[in-house]
CSV table of C-alpha atoms and ligand atoms in Angstrom, one decimal:
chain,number,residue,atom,x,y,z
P,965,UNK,CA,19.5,1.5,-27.7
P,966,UNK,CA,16.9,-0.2,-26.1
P,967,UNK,CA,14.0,1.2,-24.3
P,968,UNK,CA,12.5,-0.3,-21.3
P,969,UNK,CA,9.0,0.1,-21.4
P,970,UNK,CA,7.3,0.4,-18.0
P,971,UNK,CA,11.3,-0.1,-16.4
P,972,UNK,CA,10.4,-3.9,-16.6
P,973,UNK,CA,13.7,-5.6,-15.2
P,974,UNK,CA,15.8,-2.4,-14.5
P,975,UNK,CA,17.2,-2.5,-10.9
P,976,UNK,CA,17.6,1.2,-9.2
P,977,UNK,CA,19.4,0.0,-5.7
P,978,UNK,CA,20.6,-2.7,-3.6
P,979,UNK,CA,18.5,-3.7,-0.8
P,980,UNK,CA,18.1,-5.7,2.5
P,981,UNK,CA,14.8,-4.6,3.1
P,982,UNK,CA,12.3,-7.3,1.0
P,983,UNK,CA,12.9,-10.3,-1.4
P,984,UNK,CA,10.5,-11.4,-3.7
P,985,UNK,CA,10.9,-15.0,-5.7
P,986,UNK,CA,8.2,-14.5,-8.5
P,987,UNK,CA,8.3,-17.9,-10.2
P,988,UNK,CA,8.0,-19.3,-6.3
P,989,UNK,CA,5.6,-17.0,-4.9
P,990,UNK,CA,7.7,-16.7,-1.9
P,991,UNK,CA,7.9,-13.1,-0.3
P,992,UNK,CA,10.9,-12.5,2.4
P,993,UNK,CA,11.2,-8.8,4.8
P,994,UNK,CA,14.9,-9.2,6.0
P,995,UNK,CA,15.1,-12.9,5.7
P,996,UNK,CA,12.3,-13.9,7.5
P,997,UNK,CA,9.0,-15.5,5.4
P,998,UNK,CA,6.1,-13.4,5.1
P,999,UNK,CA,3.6,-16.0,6.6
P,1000,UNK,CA,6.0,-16.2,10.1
P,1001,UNK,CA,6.0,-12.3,11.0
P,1002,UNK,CA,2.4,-12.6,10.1
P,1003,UNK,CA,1.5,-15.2,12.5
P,1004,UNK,CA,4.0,-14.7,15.1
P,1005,UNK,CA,4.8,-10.9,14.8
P,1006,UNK,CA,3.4,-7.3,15.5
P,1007,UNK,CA,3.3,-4.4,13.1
P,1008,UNK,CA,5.4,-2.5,15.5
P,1009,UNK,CA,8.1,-5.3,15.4
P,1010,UNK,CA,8.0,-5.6,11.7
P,1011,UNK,CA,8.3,-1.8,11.3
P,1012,UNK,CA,11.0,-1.5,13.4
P,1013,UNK,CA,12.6,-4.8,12.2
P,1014,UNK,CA,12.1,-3.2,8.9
P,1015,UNK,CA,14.0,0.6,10.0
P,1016,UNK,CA,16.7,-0.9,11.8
P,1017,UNK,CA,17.5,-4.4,10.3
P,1018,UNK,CA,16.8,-6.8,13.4
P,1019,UNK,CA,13.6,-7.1,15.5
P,1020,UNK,CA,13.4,-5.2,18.1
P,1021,UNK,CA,14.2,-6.3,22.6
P,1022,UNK,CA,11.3,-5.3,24.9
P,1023,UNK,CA,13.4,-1.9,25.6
P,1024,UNK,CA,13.7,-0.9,21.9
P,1025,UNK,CA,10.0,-1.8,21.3
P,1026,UNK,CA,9.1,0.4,23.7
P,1027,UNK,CA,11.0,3.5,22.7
P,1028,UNK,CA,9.8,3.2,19.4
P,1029,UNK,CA,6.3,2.8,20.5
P,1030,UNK,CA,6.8,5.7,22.4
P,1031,UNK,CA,8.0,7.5,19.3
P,1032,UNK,CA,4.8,6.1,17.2
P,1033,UNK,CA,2.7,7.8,19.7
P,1034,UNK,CA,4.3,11.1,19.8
P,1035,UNK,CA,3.2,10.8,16.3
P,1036,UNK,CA,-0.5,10.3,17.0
P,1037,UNK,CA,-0.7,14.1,17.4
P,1038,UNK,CA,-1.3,16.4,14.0
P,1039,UNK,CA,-0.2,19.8,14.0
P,1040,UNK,CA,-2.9,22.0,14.8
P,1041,UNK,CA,-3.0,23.2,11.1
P,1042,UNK,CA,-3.4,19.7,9.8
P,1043,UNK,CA,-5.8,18.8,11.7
P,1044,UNK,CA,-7.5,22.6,10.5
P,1045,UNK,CA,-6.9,21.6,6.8
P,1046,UNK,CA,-8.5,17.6,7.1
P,1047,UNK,CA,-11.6,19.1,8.7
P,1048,UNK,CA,-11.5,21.5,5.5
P,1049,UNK,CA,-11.3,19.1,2.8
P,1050,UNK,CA,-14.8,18.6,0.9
P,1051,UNK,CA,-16.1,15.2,2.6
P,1052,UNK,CA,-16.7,13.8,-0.8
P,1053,UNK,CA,-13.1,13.6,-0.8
P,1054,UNK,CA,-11.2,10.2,-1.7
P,1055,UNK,CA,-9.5,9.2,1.8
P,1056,UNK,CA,-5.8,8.9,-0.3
P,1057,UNK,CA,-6.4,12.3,-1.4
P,1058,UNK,CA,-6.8,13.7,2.1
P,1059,UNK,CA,-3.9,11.4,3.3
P,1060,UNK,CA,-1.5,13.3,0.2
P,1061,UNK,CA,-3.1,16.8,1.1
P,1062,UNK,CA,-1.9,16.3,5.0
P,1063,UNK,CA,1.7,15.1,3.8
P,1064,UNK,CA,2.3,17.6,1.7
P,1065,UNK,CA,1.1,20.4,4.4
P,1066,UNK,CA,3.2,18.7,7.0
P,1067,UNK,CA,6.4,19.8,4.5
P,1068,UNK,CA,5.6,23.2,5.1
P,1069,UNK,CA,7.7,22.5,8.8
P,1070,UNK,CA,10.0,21.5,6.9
P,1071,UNK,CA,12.5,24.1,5.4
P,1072,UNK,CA,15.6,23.3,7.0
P,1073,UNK,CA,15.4,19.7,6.4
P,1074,UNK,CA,18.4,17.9,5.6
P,1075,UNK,CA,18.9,14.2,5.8
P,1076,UNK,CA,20.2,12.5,8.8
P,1077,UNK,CA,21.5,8.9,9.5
P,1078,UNK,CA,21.6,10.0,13.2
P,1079,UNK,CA,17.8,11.1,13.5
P,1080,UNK,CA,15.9,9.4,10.3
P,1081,UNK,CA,14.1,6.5,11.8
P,1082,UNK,CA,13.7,8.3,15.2
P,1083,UNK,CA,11.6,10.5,12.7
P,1084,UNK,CA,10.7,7.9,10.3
P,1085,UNK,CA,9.0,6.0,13.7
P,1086,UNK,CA,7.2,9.6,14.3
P,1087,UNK,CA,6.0,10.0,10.6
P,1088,UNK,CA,4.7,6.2,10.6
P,1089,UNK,CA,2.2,7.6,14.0
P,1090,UNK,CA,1.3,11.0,12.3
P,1091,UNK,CA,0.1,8.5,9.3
P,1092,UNK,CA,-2.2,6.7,11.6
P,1093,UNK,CA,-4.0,9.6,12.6
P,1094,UNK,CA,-4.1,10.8,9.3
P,1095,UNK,CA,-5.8,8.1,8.1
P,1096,UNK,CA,-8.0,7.2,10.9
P,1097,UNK,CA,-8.9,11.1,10.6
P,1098,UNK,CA,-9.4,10.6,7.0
P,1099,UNK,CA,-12.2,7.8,7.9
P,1100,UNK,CA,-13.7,10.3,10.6
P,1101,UNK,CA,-14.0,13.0,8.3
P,1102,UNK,CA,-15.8,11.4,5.4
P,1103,UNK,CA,-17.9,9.8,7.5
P,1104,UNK,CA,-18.9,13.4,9.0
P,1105,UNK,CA,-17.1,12.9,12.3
P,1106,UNK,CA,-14.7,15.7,13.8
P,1107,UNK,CA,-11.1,15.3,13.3
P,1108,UNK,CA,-9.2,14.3,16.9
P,1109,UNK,CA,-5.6,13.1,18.2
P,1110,UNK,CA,-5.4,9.5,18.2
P,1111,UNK,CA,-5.4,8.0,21.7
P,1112,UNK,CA,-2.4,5.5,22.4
P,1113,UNK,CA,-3.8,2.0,23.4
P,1114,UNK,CA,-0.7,-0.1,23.7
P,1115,UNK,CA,-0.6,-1.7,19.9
P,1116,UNK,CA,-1.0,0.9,16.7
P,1117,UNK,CA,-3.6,-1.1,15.0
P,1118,UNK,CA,-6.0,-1.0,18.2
P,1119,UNK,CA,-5.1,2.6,18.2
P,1120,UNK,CA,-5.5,3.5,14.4
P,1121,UNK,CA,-8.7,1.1,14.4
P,1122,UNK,CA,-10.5,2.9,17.8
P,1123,UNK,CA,-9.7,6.6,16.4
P,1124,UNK,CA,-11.1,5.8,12.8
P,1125,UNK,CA,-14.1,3.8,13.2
P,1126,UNK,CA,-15.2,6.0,16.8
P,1127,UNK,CA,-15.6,3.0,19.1
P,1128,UNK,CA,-13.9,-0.3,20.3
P,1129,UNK,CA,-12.7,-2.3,18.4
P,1130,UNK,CA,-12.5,-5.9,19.5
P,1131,UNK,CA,-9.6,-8.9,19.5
P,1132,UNK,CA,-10.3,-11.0,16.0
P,1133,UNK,CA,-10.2,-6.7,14.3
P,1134,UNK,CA,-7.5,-5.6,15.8
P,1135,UNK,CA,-5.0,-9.3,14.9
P,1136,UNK,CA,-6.7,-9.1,11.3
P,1137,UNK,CA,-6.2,-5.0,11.1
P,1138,UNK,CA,-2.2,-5.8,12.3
P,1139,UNK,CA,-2.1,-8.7,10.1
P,1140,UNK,CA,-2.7,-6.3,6.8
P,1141,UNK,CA,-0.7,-3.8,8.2
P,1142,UNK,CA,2.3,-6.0,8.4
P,1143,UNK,CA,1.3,-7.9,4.9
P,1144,UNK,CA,1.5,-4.1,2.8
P,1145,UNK,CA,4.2,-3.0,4.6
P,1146,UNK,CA,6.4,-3.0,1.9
P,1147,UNK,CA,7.1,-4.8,-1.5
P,1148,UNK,CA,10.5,-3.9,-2.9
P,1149,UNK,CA,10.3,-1.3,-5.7
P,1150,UNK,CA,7.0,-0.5,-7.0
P,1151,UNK,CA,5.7,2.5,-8.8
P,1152,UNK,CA,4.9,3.9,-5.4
P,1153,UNK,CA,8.4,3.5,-3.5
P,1154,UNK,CA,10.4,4.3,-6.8
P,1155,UNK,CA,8.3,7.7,-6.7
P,1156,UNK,CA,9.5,8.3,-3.1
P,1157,UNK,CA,13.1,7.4,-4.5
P,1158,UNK,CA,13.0,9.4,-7.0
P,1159,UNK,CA,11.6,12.4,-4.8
P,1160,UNK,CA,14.3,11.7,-1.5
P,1161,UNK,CA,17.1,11.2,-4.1
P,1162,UNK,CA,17.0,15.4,-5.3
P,1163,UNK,CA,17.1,15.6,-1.0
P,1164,UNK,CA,13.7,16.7,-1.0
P,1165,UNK,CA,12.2,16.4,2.7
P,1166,UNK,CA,10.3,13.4,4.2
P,1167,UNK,CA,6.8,14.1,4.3
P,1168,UNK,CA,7.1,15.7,0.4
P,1169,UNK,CA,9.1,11.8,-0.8
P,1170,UNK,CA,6.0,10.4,1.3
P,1171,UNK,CA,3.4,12.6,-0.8
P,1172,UNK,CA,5.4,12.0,-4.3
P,1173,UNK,CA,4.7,8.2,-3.3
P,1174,UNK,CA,1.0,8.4,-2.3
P,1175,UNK,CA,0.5,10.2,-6.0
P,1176,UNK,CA,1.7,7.3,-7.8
P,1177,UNK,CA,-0.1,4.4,-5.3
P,1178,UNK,CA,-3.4,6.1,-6.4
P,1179,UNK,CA,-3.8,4.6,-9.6
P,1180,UNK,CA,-6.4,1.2,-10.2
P,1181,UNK,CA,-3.5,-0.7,-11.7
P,1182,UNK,CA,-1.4,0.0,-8.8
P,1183,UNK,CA,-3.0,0.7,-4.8
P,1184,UNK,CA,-6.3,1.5,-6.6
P,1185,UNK,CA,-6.8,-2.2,-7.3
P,1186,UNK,CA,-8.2,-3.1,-4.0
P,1187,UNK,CA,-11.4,-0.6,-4.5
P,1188,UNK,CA,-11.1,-1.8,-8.2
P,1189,UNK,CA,-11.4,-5.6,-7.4
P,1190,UNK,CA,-14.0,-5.1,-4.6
P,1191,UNK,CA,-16.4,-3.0,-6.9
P,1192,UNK,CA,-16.2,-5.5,-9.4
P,1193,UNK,CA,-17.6,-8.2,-7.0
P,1194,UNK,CA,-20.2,-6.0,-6.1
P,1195,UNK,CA,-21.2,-5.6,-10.0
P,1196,UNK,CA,-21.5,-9.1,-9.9
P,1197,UNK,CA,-23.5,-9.3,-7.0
P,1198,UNK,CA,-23.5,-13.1,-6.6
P,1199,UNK,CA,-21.6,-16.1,-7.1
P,1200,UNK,CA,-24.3,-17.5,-9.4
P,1201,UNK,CA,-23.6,-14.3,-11.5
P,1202,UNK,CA,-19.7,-14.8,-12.0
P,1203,UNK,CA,-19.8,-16.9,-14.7
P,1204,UNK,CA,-22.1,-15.0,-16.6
P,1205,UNK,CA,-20.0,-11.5,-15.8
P,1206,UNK,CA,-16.6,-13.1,-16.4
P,1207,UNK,CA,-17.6,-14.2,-20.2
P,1208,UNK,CA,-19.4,-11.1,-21.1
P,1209,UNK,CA,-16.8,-8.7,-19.9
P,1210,UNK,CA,-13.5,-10.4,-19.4
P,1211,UNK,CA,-13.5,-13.1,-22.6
P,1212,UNK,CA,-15.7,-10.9,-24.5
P,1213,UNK,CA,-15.1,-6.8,-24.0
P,1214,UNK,CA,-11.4,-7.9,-22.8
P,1215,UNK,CA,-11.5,-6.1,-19.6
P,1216,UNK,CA,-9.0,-6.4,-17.4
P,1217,UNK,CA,-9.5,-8.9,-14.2
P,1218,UNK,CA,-8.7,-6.4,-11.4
P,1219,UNK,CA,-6.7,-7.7,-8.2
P,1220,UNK,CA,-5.1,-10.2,-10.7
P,1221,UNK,CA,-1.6,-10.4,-12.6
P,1222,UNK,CA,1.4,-8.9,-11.1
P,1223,UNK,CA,4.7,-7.2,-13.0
P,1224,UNK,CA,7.2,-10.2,-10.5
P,1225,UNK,CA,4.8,-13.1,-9.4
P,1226,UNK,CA,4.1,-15.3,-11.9
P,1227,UNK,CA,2.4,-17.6,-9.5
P,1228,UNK,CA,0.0,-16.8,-6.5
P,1229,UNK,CA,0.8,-13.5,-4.2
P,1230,UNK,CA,1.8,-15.3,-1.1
P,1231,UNK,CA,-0.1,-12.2,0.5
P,1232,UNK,CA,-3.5,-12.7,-1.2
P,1233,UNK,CA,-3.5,-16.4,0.5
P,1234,UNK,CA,-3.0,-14.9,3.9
P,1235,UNK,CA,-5.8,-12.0,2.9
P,1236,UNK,CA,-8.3,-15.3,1.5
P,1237,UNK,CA,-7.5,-16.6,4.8
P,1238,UNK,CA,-8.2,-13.8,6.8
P,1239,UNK,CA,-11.0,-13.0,5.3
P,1240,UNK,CA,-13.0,-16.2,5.7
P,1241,UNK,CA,-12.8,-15.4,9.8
P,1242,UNK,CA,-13.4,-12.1,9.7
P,1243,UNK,CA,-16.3,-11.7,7.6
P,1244,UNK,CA,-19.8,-12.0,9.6
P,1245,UNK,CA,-22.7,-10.8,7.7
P,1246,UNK,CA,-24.4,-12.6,4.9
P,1247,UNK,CA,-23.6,-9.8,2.6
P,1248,UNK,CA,-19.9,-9.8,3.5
P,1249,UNK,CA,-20.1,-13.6,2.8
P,1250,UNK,CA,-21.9,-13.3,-0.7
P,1251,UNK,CA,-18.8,-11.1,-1.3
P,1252,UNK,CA,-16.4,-13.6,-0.2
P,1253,UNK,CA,-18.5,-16.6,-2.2
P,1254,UNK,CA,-18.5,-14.2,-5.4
P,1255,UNK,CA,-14.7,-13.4,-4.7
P,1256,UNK,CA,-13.7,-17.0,-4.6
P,1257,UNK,CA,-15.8,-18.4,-7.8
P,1258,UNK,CA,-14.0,-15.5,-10.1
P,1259,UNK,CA,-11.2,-16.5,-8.8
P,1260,UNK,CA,-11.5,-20.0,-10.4
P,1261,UNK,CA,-13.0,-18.2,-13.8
P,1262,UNK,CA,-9.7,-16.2,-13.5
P,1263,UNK,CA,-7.1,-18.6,-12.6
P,1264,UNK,CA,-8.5,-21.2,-15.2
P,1265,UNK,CA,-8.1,-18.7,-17.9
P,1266,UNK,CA,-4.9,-16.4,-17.4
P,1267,UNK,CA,-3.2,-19.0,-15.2
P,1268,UNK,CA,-1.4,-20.2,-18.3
P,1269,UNK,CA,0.1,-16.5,-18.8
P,1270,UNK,CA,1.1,-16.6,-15.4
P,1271,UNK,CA,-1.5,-14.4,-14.3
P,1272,UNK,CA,-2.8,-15.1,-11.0
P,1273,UNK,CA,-4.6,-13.2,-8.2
P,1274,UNK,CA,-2.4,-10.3,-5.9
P,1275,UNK,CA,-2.7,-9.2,-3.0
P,1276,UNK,CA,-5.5,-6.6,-3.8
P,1277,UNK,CA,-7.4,-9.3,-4.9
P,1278,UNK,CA,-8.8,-10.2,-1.0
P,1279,UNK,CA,-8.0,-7.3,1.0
P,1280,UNK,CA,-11.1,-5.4,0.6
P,1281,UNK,CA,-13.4,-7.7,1.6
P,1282,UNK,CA,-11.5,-7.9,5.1
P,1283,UNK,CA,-11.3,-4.0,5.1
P,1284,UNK,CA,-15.5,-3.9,4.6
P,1285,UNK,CA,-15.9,-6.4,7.0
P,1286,UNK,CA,-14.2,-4.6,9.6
P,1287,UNK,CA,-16.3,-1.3,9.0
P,1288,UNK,CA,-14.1,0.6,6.3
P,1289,UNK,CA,-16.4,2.0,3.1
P,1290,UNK,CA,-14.7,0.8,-0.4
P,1291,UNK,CA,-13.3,4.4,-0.7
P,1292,UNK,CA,-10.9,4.1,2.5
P,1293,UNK,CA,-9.1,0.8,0.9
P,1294,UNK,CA,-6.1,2.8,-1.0
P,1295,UNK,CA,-5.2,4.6,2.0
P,1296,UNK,CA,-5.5,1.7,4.3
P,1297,UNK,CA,-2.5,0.3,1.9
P,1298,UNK,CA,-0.9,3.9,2.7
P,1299,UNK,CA,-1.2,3.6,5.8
P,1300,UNK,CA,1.0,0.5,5.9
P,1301,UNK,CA,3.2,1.2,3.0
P,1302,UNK,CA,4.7,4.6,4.0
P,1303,UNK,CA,6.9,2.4,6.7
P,1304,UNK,CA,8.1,0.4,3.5
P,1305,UNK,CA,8.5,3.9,1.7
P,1306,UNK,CA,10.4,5.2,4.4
P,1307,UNK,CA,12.6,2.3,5.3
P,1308,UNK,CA,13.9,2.3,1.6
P,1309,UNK,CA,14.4,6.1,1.4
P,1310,UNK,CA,16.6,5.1,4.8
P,1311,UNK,CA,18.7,2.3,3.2
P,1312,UNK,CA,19.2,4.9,-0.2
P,1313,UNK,CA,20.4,7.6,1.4
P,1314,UNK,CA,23.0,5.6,3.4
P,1315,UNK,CA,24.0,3.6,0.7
P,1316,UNK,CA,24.1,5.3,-2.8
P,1317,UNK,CA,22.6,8.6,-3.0
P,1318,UNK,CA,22.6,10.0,-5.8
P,1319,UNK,CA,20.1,11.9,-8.0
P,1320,UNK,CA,17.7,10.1,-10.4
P,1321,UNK,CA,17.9,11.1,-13.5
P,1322,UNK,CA,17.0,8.6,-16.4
P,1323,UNK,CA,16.9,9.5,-20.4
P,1324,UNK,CA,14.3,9.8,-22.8
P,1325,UNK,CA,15.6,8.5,-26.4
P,1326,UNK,CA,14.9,11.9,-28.5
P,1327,UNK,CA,12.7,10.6,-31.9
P,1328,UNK,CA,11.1,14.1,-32.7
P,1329,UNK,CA,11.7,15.8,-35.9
P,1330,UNK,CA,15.4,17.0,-37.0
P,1331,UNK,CA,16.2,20.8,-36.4
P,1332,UNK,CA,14.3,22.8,-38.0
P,1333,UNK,CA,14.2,26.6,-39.0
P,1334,UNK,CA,11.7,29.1,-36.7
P,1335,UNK,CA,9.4,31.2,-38.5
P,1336,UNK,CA,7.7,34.0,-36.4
P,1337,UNK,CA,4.4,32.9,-35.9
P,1338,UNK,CA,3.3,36.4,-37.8
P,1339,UNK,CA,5.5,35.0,-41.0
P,1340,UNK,CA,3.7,31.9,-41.4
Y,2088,CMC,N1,-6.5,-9.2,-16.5
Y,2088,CMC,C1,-6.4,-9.7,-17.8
Y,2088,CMC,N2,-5.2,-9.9,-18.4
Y,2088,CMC,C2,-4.1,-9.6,-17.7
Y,2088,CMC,C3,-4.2,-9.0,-16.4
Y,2088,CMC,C4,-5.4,-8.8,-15.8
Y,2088,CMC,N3,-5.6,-8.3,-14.6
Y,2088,CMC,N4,-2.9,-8.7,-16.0
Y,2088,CMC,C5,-2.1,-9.1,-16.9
Y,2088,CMC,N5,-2.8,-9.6,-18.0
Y,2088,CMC,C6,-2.2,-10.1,-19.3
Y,2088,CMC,C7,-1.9,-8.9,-20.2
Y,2088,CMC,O1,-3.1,-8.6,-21.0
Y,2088,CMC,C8,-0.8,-9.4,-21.0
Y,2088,CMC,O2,-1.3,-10.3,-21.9
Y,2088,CMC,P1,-0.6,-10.4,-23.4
Y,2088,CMC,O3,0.8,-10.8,-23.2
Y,2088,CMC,O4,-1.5,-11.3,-24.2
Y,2088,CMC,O5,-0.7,-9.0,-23.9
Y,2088,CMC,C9,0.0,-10.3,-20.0
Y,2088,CMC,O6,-1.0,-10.7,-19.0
Y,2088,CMC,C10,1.1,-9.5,-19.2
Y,2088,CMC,O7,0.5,-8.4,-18.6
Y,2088,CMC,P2,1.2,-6.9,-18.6
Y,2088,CMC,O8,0.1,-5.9,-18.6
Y,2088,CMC,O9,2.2,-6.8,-19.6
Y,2088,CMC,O10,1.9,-7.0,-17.2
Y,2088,CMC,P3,2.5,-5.8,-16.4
Y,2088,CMC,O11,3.6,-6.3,-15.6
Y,2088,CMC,O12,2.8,-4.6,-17.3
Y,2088,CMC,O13,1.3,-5.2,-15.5
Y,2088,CMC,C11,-0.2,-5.2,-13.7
Y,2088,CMC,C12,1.1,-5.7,-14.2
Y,2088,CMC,C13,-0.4,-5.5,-12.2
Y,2088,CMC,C14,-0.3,-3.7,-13.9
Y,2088,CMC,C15,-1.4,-5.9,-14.5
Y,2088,CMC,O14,-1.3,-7.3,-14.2
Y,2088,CMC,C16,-2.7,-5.3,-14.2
Y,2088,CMC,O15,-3.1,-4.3,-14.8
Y,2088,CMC,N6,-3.5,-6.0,-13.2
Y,2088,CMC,C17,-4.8,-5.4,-12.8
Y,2088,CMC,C18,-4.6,-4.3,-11.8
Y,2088,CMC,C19,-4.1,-4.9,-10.5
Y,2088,CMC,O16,-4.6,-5.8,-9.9
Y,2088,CMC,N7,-3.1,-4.2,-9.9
Y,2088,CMC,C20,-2.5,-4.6,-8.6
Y,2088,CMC,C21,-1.1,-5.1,-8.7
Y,2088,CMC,S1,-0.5,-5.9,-7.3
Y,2088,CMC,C22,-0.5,-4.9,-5.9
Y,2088,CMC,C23,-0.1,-3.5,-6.2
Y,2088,CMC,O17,0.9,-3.1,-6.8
Y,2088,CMC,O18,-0.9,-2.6,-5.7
């Protein structure tokens, strides 16, 4: 019997939601490539394209703004529990605290086919103000409802960073939004499966998959990848850095290699891109420069494993530039993601729900006589 370590290569579910072509670097939500929706499309359309298979008419969009916004307002006694959280805390760890309390509402849930994106579209708004809240707390602001502007980045942006946010922030801030939104089956969205498929509630699948995005190898690699640039501190350094650390101690290149692409991320290019007209100050730009020269040292040595940079590799230097600290990135990519996480724990549960519940090959010792502890 063979084991498959890390589930390398083991499919858990059909799905129409995303396609990935690794060896192409091609990246597909519902058919359509990654770099159209990005250029022609909105968040909102994408999340509801995402929920409910097409994009939406003017009518729908508007509905499901309207449900987005209802979701702008916390419970009283989230909103009570954010402002209580030490403000040294991680923003992802705040977002997971707020999901879990939201499941306390949640006692009679049972899944619905009738009612889960109506829902899902409410959850996706309670996330915004979550994590726009999350930003206002730890930067010692009070925690508030966010206020509906007509498009969810403007309103996420506005309610998180306390002011206005202008046109080139809120296409780049949409842009990510729509660029994480969801990625097939990674650690995170398998944890949610895992979680939805006992017919645990919404907000607790959600929590489950915010638990397993935290880690550096997974959503942690955007804070990961940023720091490292900063311990570089220039371009003129890289060289240096990349020999003495990478070659040398064999540390692992952060926001590079990925378990399907075995080419470029399609998303980092888009991030790259993004970055270089977003970023203004000169030491947002020595960030970018740094960024761009380990790329080469990176690509020129693990390019022949196939190891190239992800999409974690770019997106924090567009997050920084538009006035997010390094410890916000994570849930930024929560922020975004819990549409993907919802939409699959959507297409599971009208598809082929049924419990997961893998194996573990036994290789302990044969049975054995017990001795009372007081015999031995
Ligand atoms: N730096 C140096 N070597 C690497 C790296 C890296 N970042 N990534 C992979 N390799 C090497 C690895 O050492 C191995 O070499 P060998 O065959 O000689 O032992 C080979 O490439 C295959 O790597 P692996 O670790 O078996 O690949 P995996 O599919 O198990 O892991 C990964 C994928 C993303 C966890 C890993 O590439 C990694 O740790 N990257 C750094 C963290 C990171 O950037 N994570 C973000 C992933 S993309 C977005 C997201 O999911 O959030």
């Amino acid at each position: 019997m063979e084991i498959s370590s890390g589930l390398e290569d083991v499919y858990i579910k059909h799905t129409a939601l995303t396609s990935i072509d690794g060896e192409k670097g091609v990246l597909r939500y519902r058919g359509y490539n990654i770099e159209d929706l990005v250029e022609h499309s909105t968040f909102e359309e994408v999340a509801y394209l995402m929920l409910y298979g097409e994009l939406p008419s003017n009518e729908r969009l508007a509905t499901f703004r309207a449900s987005l916004e209802k979701g702008y307002v916390l419970p009283d006694y989230v909103k009570k529990i954010i402002s209580d959280i030490p403000r040294s805390a991680e923003a992802l760890t705040i977002y997971m605290t707020a999901f879990a309390a939201m499941s306390a509402a949640e006692n009679d849930f049972k899944w619905s086919p009738q009612t889960d994106k109506q829902k899902s579209a409410e959850i996706i708004g309670h996330a915004a103000s979550v994590v726009a809240n999350a930003n206002r707390h730890i930067s010692g602001k009070s925690v508030v409802d966010l206020k509906p502007s007509g498009s969810y980045a403007r309103s996420f942006l506005e309610g998180a960073l306390d002011r206005k946010a202008d046109a080139k922030e809120v296409r780049v801030m949409d842009r990510a939004l729509i660029l994480y939104l969801d990625h097939e089956v990674p650690a995170s969205t398998t944890a949610a499966l895992v979680a939805c498929s006992t017919l645990s509630d919404m907000y607790s699948s959600v929590a489950a998959a915010v638990a397993a995005l935290k880690g550096p190898l997974h959503g942690g690699a955007a804070e990961s990848a940023y720091l490292q640039f900063d311990r570089i501190g220039s371009p003129g350094n890289v060289e240096k850095w990349f020999n003495e650390n990478i070659i040398v101690k064999k540390q692992k290149l952060m926001g590079f290699g990925h378990r399907v692409y075995k080419t470029y991320d399609p998303r980092m290019k888009i991030f790259r891109k993004m970055d270089d007209e977003i970023v203004k100050s000169p030491e947002d730009r020595n960030m970018l420069q740094t960024a761009r020269k380990l790329e080469e040292a990176g690509v020129r040595q693990f390019g022949p494993k196939y190891v190239f940079p992800n999409t974690d590799f770019y997106s924090g230097i567009a997050f920084k530039a538009i006035g997010f600290p390094v410890n916000m990135f994570t849930a930024l990519f929560a922020l975004s993601r819990t549409t993907g996480w919802l939409a699959h724990i959507s297409e599971y549960n009208e598809s082929e729900p049924r419990i997961m519940r893998p194996r573990a090959l036994y290789t302990g010792p044969g049975p054995r006589e017990l001795a009372a502890v007081s015999n031995k």
